PDB file of C-alpha atoms and ligand atoms in Angstrom:
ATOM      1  CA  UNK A   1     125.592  60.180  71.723  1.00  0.00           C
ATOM      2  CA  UNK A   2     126.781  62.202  74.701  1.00  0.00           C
ATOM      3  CA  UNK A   3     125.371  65.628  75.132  1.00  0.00           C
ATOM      4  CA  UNK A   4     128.478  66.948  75.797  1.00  0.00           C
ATOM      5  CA  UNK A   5     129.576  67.188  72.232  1.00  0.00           C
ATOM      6  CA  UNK A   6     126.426  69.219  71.882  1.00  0.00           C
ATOM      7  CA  UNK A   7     127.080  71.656  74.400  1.00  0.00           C
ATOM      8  CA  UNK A   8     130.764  72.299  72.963  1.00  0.00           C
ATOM      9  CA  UNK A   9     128.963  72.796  69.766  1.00  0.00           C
ATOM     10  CA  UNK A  10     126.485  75.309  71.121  1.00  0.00           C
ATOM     11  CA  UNK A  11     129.158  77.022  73.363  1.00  0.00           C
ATOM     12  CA  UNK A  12     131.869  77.197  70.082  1.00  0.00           C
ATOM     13  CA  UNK A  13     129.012  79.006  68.215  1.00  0.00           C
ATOM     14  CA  UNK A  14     127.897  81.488  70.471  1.00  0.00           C
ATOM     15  CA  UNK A  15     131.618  82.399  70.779  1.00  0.00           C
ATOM     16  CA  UNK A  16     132.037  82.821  67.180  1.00  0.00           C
ATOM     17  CA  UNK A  17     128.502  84.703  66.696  1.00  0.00           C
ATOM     18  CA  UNK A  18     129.677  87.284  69.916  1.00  0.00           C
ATOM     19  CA  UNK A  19     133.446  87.754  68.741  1.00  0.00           C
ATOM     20  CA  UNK A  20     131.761  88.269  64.584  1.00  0.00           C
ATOM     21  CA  UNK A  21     129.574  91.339  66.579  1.00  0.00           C
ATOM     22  CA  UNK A  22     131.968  92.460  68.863  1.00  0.00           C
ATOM     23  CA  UNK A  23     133.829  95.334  66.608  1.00  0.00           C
ATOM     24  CA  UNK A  24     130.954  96.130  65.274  1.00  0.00           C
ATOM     25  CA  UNK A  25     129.253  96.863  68.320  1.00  0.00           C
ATOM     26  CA  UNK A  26     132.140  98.930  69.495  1.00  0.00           C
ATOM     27  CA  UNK A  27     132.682 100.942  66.296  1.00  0.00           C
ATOM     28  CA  UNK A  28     128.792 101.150  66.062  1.00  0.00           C
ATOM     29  CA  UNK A  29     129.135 103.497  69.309  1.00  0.00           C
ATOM     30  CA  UNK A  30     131.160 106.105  67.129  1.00  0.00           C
ATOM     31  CA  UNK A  31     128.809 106.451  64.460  1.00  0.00           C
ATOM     32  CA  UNK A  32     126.191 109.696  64.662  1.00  0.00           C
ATOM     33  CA  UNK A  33     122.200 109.086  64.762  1.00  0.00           C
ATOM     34  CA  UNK A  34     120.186 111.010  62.856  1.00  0.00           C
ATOM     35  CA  UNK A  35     117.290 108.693  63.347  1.00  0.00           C
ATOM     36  CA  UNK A  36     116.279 106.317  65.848  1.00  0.00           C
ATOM     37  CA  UNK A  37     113.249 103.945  66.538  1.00  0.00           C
ATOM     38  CA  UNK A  38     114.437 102.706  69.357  1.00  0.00           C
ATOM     39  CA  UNK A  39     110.902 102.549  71.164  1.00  0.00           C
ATOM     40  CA  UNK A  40     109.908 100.521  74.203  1.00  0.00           C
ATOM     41  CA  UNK A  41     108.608  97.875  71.715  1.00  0.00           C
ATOM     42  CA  UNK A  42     112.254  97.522  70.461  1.00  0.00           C
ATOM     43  CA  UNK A  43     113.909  97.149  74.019  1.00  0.00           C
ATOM     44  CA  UNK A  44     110.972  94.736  74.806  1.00  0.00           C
ATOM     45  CA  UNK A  45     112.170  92.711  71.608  1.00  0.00           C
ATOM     46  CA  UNK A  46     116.017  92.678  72.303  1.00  0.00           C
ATOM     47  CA  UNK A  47     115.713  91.894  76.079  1.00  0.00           C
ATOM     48  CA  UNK A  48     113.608  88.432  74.235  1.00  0.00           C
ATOM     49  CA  UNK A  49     116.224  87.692  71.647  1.00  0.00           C
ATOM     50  CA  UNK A  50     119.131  88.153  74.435  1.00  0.00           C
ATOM     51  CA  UNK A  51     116.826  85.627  76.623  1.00  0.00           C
ATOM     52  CA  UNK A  52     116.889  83.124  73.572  1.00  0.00           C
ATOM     53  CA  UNK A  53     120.189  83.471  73.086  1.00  0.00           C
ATOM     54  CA  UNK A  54     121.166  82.920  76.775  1.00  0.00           C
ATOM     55  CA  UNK A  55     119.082  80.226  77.474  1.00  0.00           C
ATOM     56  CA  UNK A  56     121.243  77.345  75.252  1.00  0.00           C
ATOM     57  CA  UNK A  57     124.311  78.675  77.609  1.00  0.00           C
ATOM     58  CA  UNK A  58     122.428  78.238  80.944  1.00  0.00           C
ATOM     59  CA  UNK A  59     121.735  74.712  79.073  1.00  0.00           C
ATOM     60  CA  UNK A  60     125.536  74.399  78.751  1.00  0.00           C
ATOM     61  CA  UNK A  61     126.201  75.215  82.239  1.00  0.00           C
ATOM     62  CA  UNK A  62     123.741  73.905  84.455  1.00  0.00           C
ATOM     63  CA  UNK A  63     121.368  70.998  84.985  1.00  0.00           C
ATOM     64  CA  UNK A  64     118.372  73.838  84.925  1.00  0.00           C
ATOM     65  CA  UNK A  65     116.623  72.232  81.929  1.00  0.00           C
ATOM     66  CA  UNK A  66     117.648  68.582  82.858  1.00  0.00           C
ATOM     67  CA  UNK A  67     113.797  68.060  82.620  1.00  0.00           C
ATOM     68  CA  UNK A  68     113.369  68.679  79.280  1.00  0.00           C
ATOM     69  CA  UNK A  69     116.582  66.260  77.865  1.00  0.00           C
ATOM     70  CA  UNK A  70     116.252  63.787  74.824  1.00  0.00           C
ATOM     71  CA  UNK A  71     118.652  61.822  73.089  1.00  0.00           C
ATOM     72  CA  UNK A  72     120.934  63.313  70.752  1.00  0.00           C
ATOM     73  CA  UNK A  73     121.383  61.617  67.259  1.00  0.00           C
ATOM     74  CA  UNK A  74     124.005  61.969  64.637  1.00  0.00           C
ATOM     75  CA  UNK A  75     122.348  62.923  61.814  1.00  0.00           C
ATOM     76  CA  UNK A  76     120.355  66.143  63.499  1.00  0.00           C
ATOM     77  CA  UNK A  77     123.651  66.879  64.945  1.00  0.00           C
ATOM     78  CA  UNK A  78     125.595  67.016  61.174  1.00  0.00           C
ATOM     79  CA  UNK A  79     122.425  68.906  59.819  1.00  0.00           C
ATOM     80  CA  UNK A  80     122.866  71.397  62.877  1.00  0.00           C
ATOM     81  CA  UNK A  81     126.346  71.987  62.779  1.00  0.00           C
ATOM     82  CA  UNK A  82     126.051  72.627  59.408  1.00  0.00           C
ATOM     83  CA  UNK A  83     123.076  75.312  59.259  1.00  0.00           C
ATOM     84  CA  UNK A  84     124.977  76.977  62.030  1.00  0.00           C
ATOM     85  CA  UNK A  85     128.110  77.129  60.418  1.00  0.00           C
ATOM     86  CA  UNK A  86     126.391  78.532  57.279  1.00  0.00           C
ATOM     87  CA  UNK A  87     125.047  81.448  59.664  1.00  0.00           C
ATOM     88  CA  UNK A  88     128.006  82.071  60.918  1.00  0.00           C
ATOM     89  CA  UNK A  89     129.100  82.960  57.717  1.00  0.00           C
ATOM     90  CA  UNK A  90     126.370  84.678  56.379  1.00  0.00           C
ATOM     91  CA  UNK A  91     126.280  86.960  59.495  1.00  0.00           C
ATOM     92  CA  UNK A  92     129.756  87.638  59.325  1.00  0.00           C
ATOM     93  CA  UNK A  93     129.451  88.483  55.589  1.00  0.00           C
ATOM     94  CA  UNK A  94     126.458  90.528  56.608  1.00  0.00           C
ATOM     95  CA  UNK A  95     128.223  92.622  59.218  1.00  0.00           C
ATOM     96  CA  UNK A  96     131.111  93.425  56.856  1.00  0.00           C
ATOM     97  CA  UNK A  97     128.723  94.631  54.031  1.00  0.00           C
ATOM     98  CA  UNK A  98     126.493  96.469  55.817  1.00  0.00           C
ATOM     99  CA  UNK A  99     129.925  98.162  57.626  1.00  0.00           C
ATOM    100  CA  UNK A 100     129.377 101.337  59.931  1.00  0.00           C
ATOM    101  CA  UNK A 101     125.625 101.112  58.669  1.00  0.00           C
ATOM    102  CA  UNK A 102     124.956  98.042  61.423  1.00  0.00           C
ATOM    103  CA  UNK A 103     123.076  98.887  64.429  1.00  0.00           C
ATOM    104  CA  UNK A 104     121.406  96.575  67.161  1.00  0.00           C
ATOM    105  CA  UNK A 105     118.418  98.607  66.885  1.00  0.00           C
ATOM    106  CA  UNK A 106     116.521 100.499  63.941  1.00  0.00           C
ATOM    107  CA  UNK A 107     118.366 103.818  63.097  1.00  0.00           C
ATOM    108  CA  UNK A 108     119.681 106.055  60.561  1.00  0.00           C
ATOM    109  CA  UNK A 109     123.202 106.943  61.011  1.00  0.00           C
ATOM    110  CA  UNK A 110     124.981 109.836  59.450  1.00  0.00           C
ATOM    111  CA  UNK A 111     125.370 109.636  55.754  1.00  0.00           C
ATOM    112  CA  UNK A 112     123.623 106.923  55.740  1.00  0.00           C
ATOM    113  CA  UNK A 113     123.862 104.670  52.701  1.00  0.00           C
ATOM    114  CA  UNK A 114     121.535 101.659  51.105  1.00  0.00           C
ATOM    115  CA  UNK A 115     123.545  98.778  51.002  1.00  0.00           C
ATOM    116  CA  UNK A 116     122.493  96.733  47.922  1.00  0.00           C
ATOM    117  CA  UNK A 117     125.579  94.446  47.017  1.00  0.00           C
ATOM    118  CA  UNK A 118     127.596  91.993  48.468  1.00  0.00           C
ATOM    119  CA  UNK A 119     125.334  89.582  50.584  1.00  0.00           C
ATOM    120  CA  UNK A 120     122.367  92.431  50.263  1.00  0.00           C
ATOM    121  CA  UNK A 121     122.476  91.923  46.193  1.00  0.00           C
ATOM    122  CA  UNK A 122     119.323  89.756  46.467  1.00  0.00           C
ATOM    123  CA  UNK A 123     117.915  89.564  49.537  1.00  0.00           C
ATOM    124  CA  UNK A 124     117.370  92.444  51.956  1.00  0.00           C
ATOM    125  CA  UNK A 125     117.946  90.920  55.022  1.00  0.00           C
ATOM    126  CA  UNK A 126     120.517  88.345  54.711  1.00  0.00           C
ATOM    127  CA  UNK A 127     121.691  89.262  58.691  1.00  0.00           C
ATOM    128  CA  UNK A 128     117.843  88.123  59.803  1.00  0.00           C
ATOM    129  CA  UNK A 129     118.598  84.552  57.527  1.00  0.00           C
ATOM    130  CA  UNK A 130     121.830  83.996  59.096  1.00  0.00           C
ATOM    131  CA  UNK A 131     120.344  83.900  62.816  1.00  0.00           C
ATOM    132  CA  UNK A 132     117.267  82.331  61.434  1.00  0.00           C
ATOM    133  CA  UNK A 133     120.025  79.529  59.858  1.00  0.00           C
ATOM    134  CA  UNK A 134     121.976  79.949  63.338  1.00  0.00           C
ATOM    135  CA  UNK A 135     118.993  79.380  65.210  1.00  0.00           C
ATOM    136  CA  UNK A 136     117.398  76.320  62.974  1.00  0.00           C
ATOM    137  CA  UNK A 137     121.062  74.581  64.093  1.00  0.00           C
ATOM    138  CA  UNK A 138     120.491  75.242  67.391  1.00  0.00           C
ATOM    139  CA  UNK A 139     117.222  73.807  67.326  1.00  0.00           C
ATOM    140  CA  UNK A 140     118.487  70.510  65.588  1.00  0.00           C
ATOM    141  CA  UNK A 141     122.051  70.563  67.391  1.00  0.00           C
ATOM    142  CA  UNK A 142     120.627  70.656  71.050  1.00  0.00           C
ATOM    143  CA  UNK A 143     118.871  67.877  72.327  1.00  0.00           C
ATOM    144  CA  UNK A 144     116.328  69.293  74.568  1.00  0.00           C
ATOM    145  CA  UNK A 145     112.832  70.521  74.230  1.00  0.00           C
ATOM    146  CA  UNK A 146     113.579  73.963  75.964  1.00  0.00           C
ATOM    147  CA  UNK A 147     116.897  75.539  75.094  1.00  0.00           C
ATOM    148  CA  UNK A 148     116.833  73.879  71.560  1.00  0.00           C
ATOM    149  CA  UNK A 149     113.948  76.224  70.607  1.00  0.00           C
ATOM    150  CA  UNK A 150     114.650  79.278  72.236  1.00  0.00           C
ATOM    151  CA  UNK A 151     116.530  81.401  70.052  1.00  0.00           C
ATOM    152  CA  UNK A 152     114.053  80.211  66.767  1.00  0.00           C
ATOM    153  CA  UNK A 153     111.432  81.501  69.260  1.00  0.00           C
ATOM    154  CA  UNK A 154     112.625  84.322  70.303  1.00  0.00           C
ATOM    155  CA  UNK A 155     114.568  85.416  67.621  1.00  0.00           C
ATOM    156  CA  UNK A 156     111.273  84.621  65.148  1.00  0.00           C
ATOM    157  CA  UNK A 157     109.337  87.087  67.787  1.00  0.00           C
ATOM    158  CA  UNK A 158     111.397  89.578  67.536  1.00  0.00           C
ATOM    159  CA  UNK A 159     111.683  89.391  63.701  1.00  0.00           C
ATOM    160  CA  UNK A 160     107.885  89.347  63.272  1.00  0.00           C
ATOM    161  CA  UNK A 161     106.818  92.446  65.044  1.00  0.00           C
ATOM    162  CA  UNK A 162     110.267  93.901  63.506  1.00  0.00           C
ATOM    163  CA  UNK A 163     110.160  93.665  59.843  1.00  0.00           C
ATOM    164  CA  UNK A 164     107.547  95.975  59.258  1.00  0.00           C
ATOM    165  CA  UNK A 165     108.577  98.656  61.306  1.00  0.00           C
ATOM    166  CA  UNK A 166     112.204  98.275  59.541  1.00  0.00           C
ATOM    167  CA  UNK A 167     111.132  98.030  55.950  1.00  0.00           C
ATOM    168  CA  UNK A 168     109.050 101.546  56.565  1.00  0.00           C
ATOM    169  CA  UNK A 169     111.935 103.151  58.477  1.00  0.00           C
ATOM    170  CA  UNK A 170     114.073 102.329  54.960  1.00  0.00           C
ATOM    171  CA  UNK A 171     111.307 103.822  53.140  1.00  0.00           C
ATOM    172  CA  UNK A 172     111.181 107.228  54.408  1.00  0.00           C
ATOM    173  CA  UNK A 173     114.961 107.284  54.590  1.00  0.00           C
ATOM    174  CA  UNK A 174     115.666 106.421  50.780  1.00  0.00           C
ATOM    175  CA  UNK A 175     112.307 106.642  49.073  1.00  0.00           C
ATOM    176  CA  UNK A 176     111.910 105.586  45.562  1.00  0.00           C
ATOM    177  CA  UNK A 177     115.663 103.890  46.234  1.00  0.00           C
ATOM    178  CA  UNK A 178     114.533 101.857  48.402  1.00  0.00           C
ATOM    179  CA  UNK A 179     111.689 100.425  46.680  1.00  0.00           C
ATOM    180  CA  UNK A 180     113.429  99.648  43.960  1.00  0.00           C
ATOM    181  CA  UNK A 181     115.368  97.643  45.885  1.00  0.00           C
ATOM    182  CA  UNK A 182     112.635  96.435  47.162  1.00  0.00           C
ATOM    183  CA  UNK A 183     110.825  95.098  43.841  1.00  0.00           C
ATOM    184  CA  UNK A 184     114.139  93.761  42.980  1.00  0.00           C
ATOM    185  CA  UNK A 185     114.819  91.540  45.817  1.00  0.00           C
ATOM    186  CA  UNK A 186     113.838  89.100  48.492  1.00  0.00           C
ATOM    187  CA  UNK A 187     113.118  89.310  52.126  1.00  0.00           C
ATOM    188  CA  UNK A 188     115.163  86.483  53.710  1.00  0.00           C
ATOM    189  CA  UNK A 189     115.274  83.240  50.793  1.00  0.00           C
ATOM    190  CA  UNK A 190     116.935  84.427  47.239  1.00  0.00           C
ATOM    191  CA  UNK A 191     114.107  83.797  44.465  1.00  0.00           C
ATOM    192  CA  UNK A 192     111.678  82.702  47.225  1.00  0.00           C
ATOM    193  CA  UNK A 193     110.638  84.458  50.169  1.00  0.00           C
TER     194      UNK A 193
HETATM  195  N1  LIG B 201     117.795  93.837  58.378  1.00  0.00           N
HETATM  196  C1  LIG B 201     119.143  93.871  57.901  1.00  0.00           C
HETATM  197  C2  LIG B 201     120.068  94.702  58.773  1.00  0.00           C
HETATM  198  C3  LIG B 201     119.956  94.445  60.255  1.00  0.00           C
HETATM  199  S1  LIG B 201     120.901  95.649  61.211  1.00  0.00           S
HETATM  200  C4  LIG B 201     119.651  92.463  57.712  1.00  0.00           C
HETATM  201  O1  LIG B 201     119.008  91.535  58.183  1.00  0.00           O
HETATM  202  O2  LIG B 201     120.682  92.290  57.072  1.00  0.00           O
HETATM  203  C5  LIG B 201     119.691  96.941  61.339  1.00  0.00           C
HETATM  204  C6  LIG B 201     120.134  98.232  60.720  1.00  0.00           C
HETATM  205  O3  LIG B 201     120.572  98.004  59.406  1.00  0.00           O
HETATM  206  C7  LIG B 201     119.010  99.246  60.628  1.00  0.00           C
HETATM  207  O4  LIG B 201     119.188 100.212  61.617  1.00  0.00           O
HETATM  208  C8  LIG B 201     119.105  99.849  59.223  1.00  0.00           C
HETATM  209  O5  LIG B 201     119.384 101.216  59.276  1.00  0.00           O
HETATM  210  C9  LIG B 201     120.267  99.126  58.595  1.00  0.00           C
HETATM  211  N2  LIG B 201     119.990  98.582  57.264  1.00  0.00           N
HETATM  212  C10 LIG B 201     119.147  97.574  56.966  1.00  0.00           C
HETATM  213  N3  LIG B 201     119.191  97.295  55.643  1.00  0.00           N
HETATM  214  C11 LIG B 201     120.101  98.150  55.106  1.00  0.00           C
HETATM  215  C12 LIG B 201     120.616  98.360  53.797  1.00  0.00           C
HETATM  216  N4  LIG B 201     120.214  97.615  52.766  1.00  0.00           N
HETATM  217  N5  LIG B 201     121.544  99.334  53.616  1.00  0.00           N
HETATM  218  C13 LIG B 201     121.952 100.086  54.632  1.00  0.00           C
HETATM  219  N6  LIG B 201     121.519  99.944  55.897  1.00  0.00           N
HETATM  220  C14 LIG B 201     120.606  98.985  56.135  1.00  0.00           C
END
């Protein structure tokens, strides 16, 4: 099949997934701090996940990782489109539940509230599944062996050495709230995981 559907597919997507973020971004800027752990391992971890999400557009736009090429297939391609379109969802539904409580980074805002319904009813992290959905399509939309993995790379980096750090921040904010929540719910797959 020619790559070029897959790079529309890849360029259409990151579109989508920057104009989902883009109000919340700005209206994110407005909203007090009363806690941030924004440390140099956190700017270490976004400057990755901005390299894995880059990389699939340098794909789009130049020959750079001509190298690493293979033939694209249908069926990856359906299974692709689909996982990303279900991330797309699930990270717009994300942002509008979690509301002027988003941030890029780990903080407390001002009145800061724990979000447990909507998308957040049973699992606690349902914006972490939608870009690990958004970057599984990736991986089976784009036919090569370097810009295909990069955001599940990159992404899964920056959600490993994250999670932790997150989940404890949450902790000392709400307390016993929280781990309610916590023994109620999952971390990324309802029921499972
Ligand atoms: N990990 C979450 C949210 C990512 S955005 C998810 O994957 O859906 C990161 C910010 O969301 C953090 O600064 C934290 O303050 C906030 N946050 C995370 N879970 C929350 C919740 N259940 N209710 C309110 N704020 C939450």
């Amino acid at each position: 099949m020619n790559p070029w559907i897959a790079k529309a597919v890849v360029l259409g997507a990151s579109v989508v997934m920057v104009a989902i973020r883009a109000p919340h971004g700005n209206r994110s800027r407005g909203v007090k701090t009363v806690k941030s752990c924004k440390g140099t391992r956190e700017v270490v971890l976004l400057v990755v996940a901005w390299i894995g999400f880059f990389v699939p557009l340098i794909w789009v736009a130049s020959p750079a990782f001509s190298f690493a090429e293979y033939r694209l297939h249908l069926a990856p391609l359906v299974a692709g489109v689909a996982c990303l379109g279900l991330g797309l969802w699930l990270f717009h539904r994300s942002h509008a539940d979690l509301g002027r409580y988003w941030s890029i980074t780990l903080e407390v805002r001002e009145n800061h509230r724990l979000v447990t319904e909507g998308v957040y009813r049973r699992v606690r992290h349902p914006m972490y599944t939608a870009l690990f959905l958004y970057s599984l399509g990736q991986l089976l939309a784009l036919p090569n062996w370097v810009a295909g993995p990069s955001y599940l790379v990159c992404f899964g980096i920056l959600f490993a050495l994250r999670i932790g750090a997150e989940e404890q921040m949450m902790l000392d904010a709400f307390g016993a709230e929280y781990d309610a929540y916590r023994a109620k719910t999952k971390r990324l797959v309802p029921g499972l995981w």
